[in-house]
Backbone as JSON, one array per atom type, in Angstrom:
{
  "sequence": "MTDQSQPPEADIPVKPTSASRTTLSHIMTGNDTNLLGTVHGGVIMKLVDDAAGAVAGRHSGGPAVTASMDEMVFLEPVRVGDLVHVRAQVNWTGRSSMEVGVRVMAERWNESTPAQQVGSAYLVFAAVDEAGKPRRVPQVAPETERDKRRYQEAQIRRTHRLARRRAIKELREQRAAEGIDD",
  "N": [[7.23, -3.63, -33.49], [5.99, -6.9, -33.87], [3.68, -9.03, -32.2], [4.8, -12.15, -31.5], [3.22, -14.21, -30.7], [0.91, -14.1, -32.0], [-0.78, -15.26, -35.0], [0.36, -14.99, -38.4], [-1.7, -14.05, -39.9], [-2.98, -12.02, -38.47], [-1.82, -9.73, -39.24], [-3.02, -9.18, -41.64], [-5.07, -6.85, -43.18], [-8.59, -5.75, -42.67], [-11.06, -5.26, -44.91], [-13.67, -3.08, -45.91], [-16.89, -3.83, -47.45], [-17.56, -1.93, -49.42], [-15.1, -0.92, -50.16], [-13.98, -2.14, -52.53], [-16.04, -2.37, -54.32], [-17.49, -2.15, -57.54], [-18.6, -0.76, -60.74], [-18.97, -1.67, -64.02], [-19.65, -0.46, -67.16], [-21.09, -0.84, -70.33], [-21.86, -0.45, -73.78], [-24.08, -2.26, -75.87], [-23.48, -3.69, -79.1], [-23.88, -4.48, -82.52], [-21.87, -6.36, -82.97], [-21.94, -7.94, -80.78], [-23.92, -9.8, -80.82], [-25.97, -12.82, -81.0], [-27.29, -15.68, -82.8], [-29.95, -15.17, -82.62], [-30.25, -12.56, -82.55], [-30.15, -11.13, -80.29], [-27.99, -10.08, -77.46], [-25.21, -12.05, -77.1], [-24.82, -14.59, -74.73], [-22.25, -15.27, -73.82], [-20.91, -12.97, -74.2], [-21.9, -11.31, -72.19], [-21.13, -12.86, -69.99], [-18.38, -12.57, -70.15], [-18.17, -9.76, -69.55], [-19.16, -9.97, -66.92], [-17.08, -11.45, -65.74], [-14.9, -9.78, -66.17], [-15.61, -7.55, -64.61], [-15.88, -8.78, -62.1], [-13.29, -9.64, -61.74], [-11.85, -7.34, -61.56], [-12.84, -6.33, -59.11], [-12.02, -8.41, -57.47], [-9.23, -8.13, -57.6], [-8.87, -5.53, -56.66], [-9.73, -5.86, -54.06], [-8.07, -7.72, -53.04], [-5.59, -6.58, -53.39], [-3.87, -7.14, -55.36], [-2.93, -9.5, -58.06], [-5.53, -11.74, -59.05], [-7.29, -14.67, -59.8], [-9.77, -16.3, -61.74], [-11.47, -18.8, -60.23], [-13.79, -20.28, -60.23], [-17.09, -20.2, -61.72], [-19.83, -19.9, -59.96], [-22.5, -19.72, -60.39], [-24.59, -18.63, -62.96], [-27.05, -16.6, -63.99], [-29.49, -15.8, -66.36], [-31.87, -13.43, -66.72], [-33.41, -11.89, -68.33], [-33.41, -11.09, -71.9], [-30.7, -9.27, -73.46], [-30.35, -6.52, -75.58], [-29.18, -5.15, -78.69], [-27.89, -1.99, -78.51], [-28.53, -1.62, -75.8], [-27.43, -0.25, -72.75], [-25.39, -1.67, -70.71], [-24.84, -2.5, -67.28], [-22.56, -3.71, -65.03], [-22.47, -4.61, -61.94], [-20.4, -5.22, -59.19], [-19.16, -6.91, -56.23], [-17.23, -7.97, -53.39], [-18.43, -10.61, -51.63], [-17.71, -12.46, -49.75], [-14.9, -13.81, -47.88], [-12.12, -15.98, -47.77], [-9.28, -17.75, -46.88], [-7.38, -17.42, -49.06], [-9.15, -17.01, -51.07], [-12.02, -15.6, -52.68], [-15.48, -14.75, -52.75], [-17.25, -13.24, -55.37], [-20.05, -11.28, -56.02], [-22.25, -10.65, -58.57], [-24.28, -8.34, -60.24], [-26.26, -7.81, -63.07], [-27.32, -5.34, -64.99], [-29.52, -3.57, -67.23], [-30.3, -0.99, -69.6], [-32.07, 0.94, -72.01], [-30.18, 2.76, -74.33], [-31.14, 5.18, -75.28], [-33.33, 5.99, -73.85], [-35.14, 7.21, -70.97], [-35.75, 5.39, -69.03], [-35.73, 3.37, -66.01], [-33.03, 1.24, -65.3], [-33.11, -2.32, -65.57], [-32.84, -5.46, -63.91], [-31.06, -7.94, -65.54], [-29.48, -10.16, -65.11], [-27.53, -12.39, -63.09], [-24.58, -13.32, -61.19], [-22.29, -15.5, -59.46], [-18.96, -15.63, -58.58], [-15.91, -17.3, -57.87], [-12.78, -16.25, -56.79], [-9.29, -16.65, -56.67], [-6.58, -15.34, -54.99], [-3.31, -14.68, -56.07], [0.28, -15.0, -55.95], [3.35, -13.68, -57.41], [4.44, -16.04, -58.45], [2.34, -17.47, -58.91], [1.12, -18.82, -56.88], [-1.23, -19.37, -54.16], [-2.24, -16.62, -52.15], [-2.66, -14.74, -49.1], [-5.72, -12.98, -48.37], [-7.31, -9.85, -47.57], [-9.82, -9.91, -45.05], [-13.28, -9.47, -45.63], [-15.49, -6.97, -44.61], [-18.73, -6.88, -43.98], [-20.95, -4.22, -44.51], [-23.59, -3.15, -44.66], [-27.04, -4.28, -43.97], [-27.8, -5.68, -46.17], [-25.32, -6.47, -47.31], [-24.53, -8.11, -45.22], [-26.38, -10.17, -45.36], [-25.65, -11.19, -47.95], [-23.06, -12.02, -47.33], [-23.61, -14.15, -45.6], [-25.18, -15.84, -47.27], [-23.2, -16.44, -49.16], [-21.49, -18.05, -47.63], [-23.09, -20.3, -47.35], [-23.25, -21.15, -50.07], [-20.52, -21.74, -50.44], [-20.19, -23.89, -48.61], [-21.88, -25.79, -49.92], [-20.57, -26.0, -52.39], [-18.1, -27.2, -51.53], [-19.12, -29.6, -50.43], [-20.26, -30.83, -52.61], [-17.91, -31.09, -54.27], [-16.52, -32.93, -52.65], [-18.37, -35.16, -52.6], [-18.45, -35.95, -55.29], [-15.76, -36.72, -55.7], [-15.58, -38.93, -53.98], [-17.39, -40.6, -55.21], [-16.09, -41.05, -57.64], [-13.83, -42.24, -56.7], [-14.87, -44.59, -55.56], [-16.02, -45.86, -57.84], [-13.75, -46.35, -59.31], [-12.44, -48.09, -57.55], [-14.15, -50.26, -57.85], [-13.53, -51.06, -60.34], [-14.55, -49.75, -62.52], [-14.25, -48.07, -65.44], [-14.29, -44.9, -66.42]],
  "CA": [[7.48, -5.04, -33.34], [4.78, -7.66, -33.82], [3.62, -10.07, -31.16], [5.12, -13.38, -32.06], [2.1, -15.21, -30.37], [-0.19, -13.83, -32.96], [-0.56, -15.85, -36.24], [0.67, -14.04, -39.47], [-3.03, -13.41, -40.5], [-3.26, -10.87, -37.82], [-1.35, -8.58, -40.01], [-3.87, -8.92, -42.8], [-6.12, -5.91, -42.92], [-9.93, -6.06, -42.89], [-11.6, -4.27, -45.8], [-15.2, -3.02, -45.97], [-17.43, -4.24, -48.69], [-17.5, -0.74, -50.28], [-13.69, -0.53, -50.65], [-13.62, -2.64, -53.82], [-17.27, -2.47, -55.08], [-17.28, -1.42, -58.78], [-19.61, -0.99, -61.84], [-18.53, -1.72, -65.46], [-20.76, -0.17, -68.11], [-20.74, -1.19, -71.72], [-23.08, -0.38, -74.68], [-24.03, -3.42, -76.7], [-23.47, -3.32, -80.43], [-24.19, -5.58, -83.47], [-20.76, -7.33, -82.84], [-22.17, -8.67, -79.53], [-25.18, -10.51, -81.02], [-26.07, -14.19, -81.26], [-28.06, -15.95, -84.0], [-31.38, -14.72, -82.39], [-30.28, -11.1, -82.7], [-29.92, -10.57, -78.89], [-26.58, -10.14, -77.04], [-24.7, -13.4, -76.74], [-24.62, -14.81, -73.24], [-20.93, -15.27, -73.57], [-20.42, -11.52, -74.06], [-22.35, -10.88, -70.83], [-20.31, -13.57, -69.06], [-16.99, -11.91, -70.14], [-18.25, -8.61, -68.8], [-19.22, -10.32, -65.57], [-15.74, -11.92, -65.3], [-14.02, -8.64, -66.09], [-16.02, -6.76, -63.39], [-15.52, -9.5, -60.85], [-11.82, -9.69, -61.64], [-11.48, -5.99, -60.98], [-13.18, -6.26, -57.75], [-11.13, -9.26, -56.66], [-7.86, -7.6, -57.64], [-8.85, -4.39, -55.75], [-9.92, -6.3, -52.6], [-6.85, -8.52, -52.5], [-4.4, -5.84, -53.56], [-2.9, -7.68, -56.45], [-3.54, -10.39, -58.99], [-6.51, -12.68, -58.59], [-7.67, -15.52, -60.98], [-11.08, -16.89, -61.68], [-11.38, -20.27, -59.84], [-15.02, -20.92, -60.69], [-18.33, -19.38, -61.8], [-20.69, -20.73, -59.24], [-23.88, -19.67, -60.85], [-24.84, -17.5, -63.91], [-28.48, -16.63, -64.32], [-29.91, -14.82, -67.36], [-33.22, -13.2, -66.43], [-34.02, -11.17, -69.56], [-32.45, -10.91, -72.95], [-30.05, -8.01, -73.69], [-30.55, -6.19, -76.98], [-28.27, -4.19, -79.24], [-28.23, -0.6, -78.0], [-28.7, -1.62, -74.38], [-26.4, 0.11, -71.96], [-25.26, -2.74, -69.62], [-24.09, -2.09, -66.12], [-22.28, -4.85, -64.37], [-22.11, -4.24, -60.58], [-19.77, -6.37, -58.49], [-18.64, -6.7, -54.92], [-16.77, -9.07, -52.69], [-19.47, -11.04, -50.68], [-17.23, -13.36, -48.66], [-13.49, -14.11, -48.11], [-11.52, -17.08, -47.08], [-7.84, -17.53, -46.64], [-6.9, -16.91, -50.29], [-10.28, -17.02, -52.03], [-13.11, -14.55, -52.42], [-16.67, -14.89, -53.66], [-17.7, -11.97, -55.85], [-21.39, -11.27, -56.42], [-22.35, -9.68, -59.69], [-25.62, -8.08, -60.71], [-26.19, -7.31, -64.45], [-28.46, -4.34, -65.24], [-29.64, -3.1, -68.68], [-31.25, 0.05, -70.0], [-31.98, 1.42, -73.37], [-29.22, 3.9, -74.36], [-31.81, 6.41, -75.71], [-34.51, 6.24, -73.09], [-34.78, 7.54, -69.6], [-36.45, 4.43, -68.15], [-34.74, 2.79, -65.14], [-32.36, -0.01, -65.74], [-33.75, -3.49, -64.98], [-31.88, -6.54, -63.74], [-31.07, -8.94, -66.56], [-28.73, -11.36, -64.87], [-26.63, -12.29, -61.88], [-23.63, -14.4, -61.11], [-21.33, -15.65, -58.33], [-17.71, -16.14, -59.01], [-14.84, -17.48, -56.84], [-11.46, -15.87, -57.24], [-8.07, -16.95, -55.83], [-5.48, -14.31, -55.05], [-2.13, -15.38, -56.34], [1.55, -14.16, -56.04], [4.1, -13.65, -58.72], [4.68, -17.39, -58.84], [0.98, -18.17, -59.19], [0.76, -19.52, -55.64], [-2.1, -18.69, -53.37], [-1.75, -15.69, -51.08], [-3.67, -14.21, -48.22], [-6.46, -11.83, -48.83], [-7.99, -9.29, -46.45], [-11.15, -10.35, -44.71], [-14.27, -8.52, -46.01], [-16.27, -6.55, -43.55], [-19.97, -6.36, -44.46], [-21.36, -2.86, -43.97], [-25.06, -2.96, -44.56], [-27.76, -5.55, -43.77], [-27.79, -6.47, -47.43], [-23.96, -7.05, -47.29], [-24.45, -9.24, -44.16], [-27.14, -11.29, -46.01], [-24.85, -11.73, -48.97], [-21.99, -12.79, -46.75], [-24.19, -15.42, -45.05], [-25.6, -16.69, -48.39], [-21.9, -16.89, -49.75], [-20.99, -19.13, -46.75], [-23.88, -21.44, -47.7], [-22.71, -21.61, -51.34], [-19.18, -22.35, -50.18], [-20.45, -25.16, -48.09], [-22.39, -26.64, -50.92], [-19.45, -26.3, -53.33], [-17.17, -28.19, -50.91], [-19.77, -30.85, -50.22], [-20.43, -31.36, -53.94], [-16.66, -31.59, -54.71], [-16.17, -34.18, -51.93], [-19.21, -36.25, -53.05], [-18.01, -36.3, -56.69], [-14.48, -37.35, -55.5], [-15.85, -40.04, -53.36], [-18.03, -41.34, -56.21], [-15.16, -41.47, -58.61], [-12.88, -43.24, -56.05], [-15.7, -45.81, -55.42], [-16.2, -46.45, -59.21], [-12.43, -46.82, -59.65], [-12.23, -49.32, -56.78], [-15.02, -51.36, -58.46], [-12.99, -51.38, -61.59], [-15.4, -49.12, -63.53], [-13.35, -47.13, -66.04], [-15.11, -43.94, -67.09]],
  "C": [[6.13, -5.74, -33.17], [4.84, -8.72, -32.71], [3.78, -11.41, -31.82], [4.05, -14.46, -31.77], [1.03, -15.1, -31.31], [0.12, -14.62, -34.33], [-0.34, -14.73, -37.29], [-0.66, -13.39, -39.98], [-3.34, -12.27, -39.69], [-2.83, -9.63, -38.38], [-2.14, -8.27, -41.25], [-4.99, -7.9, -42.52], [-7.54, -6.43, -43.2], [-10.41, -4.88, -43.78], [-13.12, -4.27, -45.82], [-15.61, -3.43, -47.34], [-17.22, -3.12, -49.79], [-16.11, -0.49, -50.8], [-13.35, -1.08, -52.07], [-14.84, -2.85, -54.79], [-17.1, -1.62, -56.35], [-18.48, -1.69, -59.77], [-18.85, -0.77, -63.15], [-19.72, -1.49, -66.32], [-20.29, -0.27, -69.51], [-21.96, -1.11, -72.53], [-22.93, -1.52, -75.62], [-24.18, -3.07, -78.13], [-23.8, -4.57, -81.22], [-23.11, -6.73, -83.33], [-21.07, -8.31, -81.59], [-23.35, -9.74, -79.64], [-24.97, -12.04, -81.3], [-26.92, -14.39, -82.45], [-29.54, -15.47, -83.85], [-31.42, -13.25, -82.49], [-30.22, -10.41, -81.35], [-28.48, -10.76, -78.55], [-26.31, -11.56, -76.66], [-24.41, -13.52, -75.24], [-23.15, -14.77, -72.93], [-20.23, -13.86, -73.45], [-20.73, -10.94, -72.72], [-21.39, -11.56, -69.77], [-18.91, -13.0, -69.06], [-17.06, -10.57, -69.32], [-18.35, -8.88, -67.24], [-17.88, -10.7, -64.97], [-14.84, -10.78, -65.18], [-14.31, -7.75, -64.81], [-15.67, -7.46, -62.08], [-14.01, -9.61, -60.59], [-11.32, -8.41, -61.12], [-11.62, -5.86, -59.56], [-12.24, -7.2, -56.87], [-9.72, -8.72, -56.54], [-7.77, -6.3, -56.62], [-8.88, -4.8, -54.32], [-8.64, -6.91, -52.11], [-5.57, -7.78, -52.63], [-3.38, -6.39, -54.49], [-3.64, -8.72, -57.36], [-4.44, -11.44, -58.33], [-7.09, -13.44, -59.88], [-8.96, -16.09, -60.64], [-10.94, -18.36, -61.42], [-12.63, -20.97, -60.35], [-16.18, -19.86, -60.86], [-19.34, -20.3, -61.19], [-22.05, -20.85, -59.92], [-24.02, -18.38, -61.78], [-26.28, -17.63, -64.28], [-28.81, -15.46, -65.23], [-31.42, -14.66, -67.12], [-34.03, -12.61, -67.6], [-32.97, -11.1, -70.68], [-31.94, -9.45, -73.05], [-30.0, -7.75, -75.11], [-29.43, -5.2, -77.4], [-28.81, -2.75, -78.78], [-28.55, -0.49, -76.45], [-27.38, -1.15, -73.74], [-26.37, -0.86, -70.75], [-24.45, -2.18, -68.51], [-23.88, -3.32, -65.29], [-21.74, -4.45, -63.03], [-21.55, -5.46, -59.8], [-19.22, -5.94, -57.1], [-18.22, -8.01, -54.34], [-17.92, -9.37, -51.68], [-18.82, -11.68, -49.49], [-15.65, -13.56, -48.97], [-13.08, -15.24, -47.29], [-10.14, -16.74, -46.93], [-7.18, -16.81, -47.89], [-7.99, -16.73, -51.36], [-11.32, -15.98, -51.62], [-14.35, -14.92, -53.28], [-17.04, -13.44, -54.05], [-19.03, -12.17, -56.43], [-21.55, -10.28, -57.46], [-23.89, -9.62, -60.04], [-25.42, -7.3, -62.12], [-27.47, -6.53, -64.68], [-28.44, -3.81, -66.71], [-30.61, -2.09, -68.81], [-31.05, 0.45, -71.37], [-31.11, 2.68, -73.38], [-29.96, 5.24, -74.62], [-33.1, 6.64, -75.0], [-34.19, 6.54, -71.65], [-35.51, 6.62, -68.61], [-35.34, 3.81, -67.27], [-34.14, 1.51, -65.77], [-33.04, -1.19, -65.03], [-32.7, -4.62, -64.92], [-32.16, -7.57, -64.9], [-30.29, -10.17, -66.29], [-28.02, -11.19, -63.55], [-25.76, -13.5, -61.85], [-22.83, -14.35, -59.77], [-20.11, -16.26, -58.86], [-16.74, -16.32, -57.85], [-13.54, -17.04, -57.49], [-10.48, -16.3, -56.25], [-7.09, -15.89, -56.03], [-4.15, -15.08, -55.11], [-0.95, -14.44, -56.27], [2.18, -14.21, -57.38], [4.29, -15.0, -59.3], [3.36, -18.15, -59.12], [0.55, -18.98, -58.04], [-0.3, -18.72, -54.85], [-1.6, -17.68, -52.3], [-2.93, -15.23, -50.23], [-4.37, -13.14, -48.79], [-7.07, -11.21, -47.59], [-9.31, -9.85, -46.3], [-12.08, -9.15, -45.13], [-15.09, -8.2, -44.79], [-17.6, -6.12, -44.14], [-20.41, -5.14, -43.7], [-22.88, -2.68, -43.65], [-25.77, -4.3, -44.22], [-27.78, -6.34, -45.08], [-26.36, -7.13, -47.6], [-23.91, -8.25, -46.39], [-25.28, -10.49, -44.77], [-26.28, -11.94, -47.02], [-23.64, -12.48, -48.44], [-22.55, -14.16, -46.23], [-24.53, -16.39, -46.15], [-24.29, -17.25, -49.07], [-21.44, -18.08, -48.88], [-21.75, -20.39, -47.13], [-23.41, -21.99, -49.07], [-21.44, -22.31, -51.25], [-19.32, -23.75, -49.64], [-20.99, -26.21, -49.07], [-21.33, -27.0, -51.96], [-18.5, -27.33, -52.81], [-17.83, -29.48, -50.81], [-19.95, -31.59, -51.61], [-19.06, -31.97, -54.48], [-16.24, -32.89, -53.94], [-17.08, -35.39, -52.35], [-18.85, -36.81, -54.38], [-16.72, -37.13, -56.61], [-14.66, -38.7, -54.98], [-16.54, -41.05, -54.32], [-17.02, -41.92, -57.14], [-14.15, -42.48, -58.03], [-13.63, -44.64, -55.94], [-15.75, -46.63, -56.76], [-14.78, -47.03, -59.63], [-12.05, -48.18, -58.87], [-13.06, -50.57, -57.25], [-14.6, -51.71, -59.81], [-13.76, -50.79, -62.8], [-14.55, -47.99, -64.09], [-14.26, -46.2, -66.86], [-14.26, -43.35, -68.17]]
}
């Protein structure tokens, strides 16, 4: 029997960062190239979204949808023949949302040199039920000092996202009140 004085969230488990961490690897081919002959950024973004979605679904224990891509940084071009590793983990959780951090690494398929970081991204996912409505997610428990830093940085990004959304909404309301039709 559960204690009725406890909120329903008390039944939501806490999961360690490592519980849903994953790596998706893919070799880049000629079909993945852009007009410059390097791998198209959209191909990398899809791999990032795929890996982040798998992590969000694992962590939340069910369907999760991409709510936003907060930041996507391309550090180096990816070439045909590169073996790309997309590493993802939940950095932070809210009530029904999760920030997933993604690091993109690439190495030549036929060389024994270490992989180098070629990109990174932060995505926000919302866990949804069968009707597409938000559902609770387990809180993430950072395990290492790096996980703790990522958790803190994710909180900062969330604060900035919410402040930006609020400021834009206020600006639009102000312009509408002034009769400015955009």
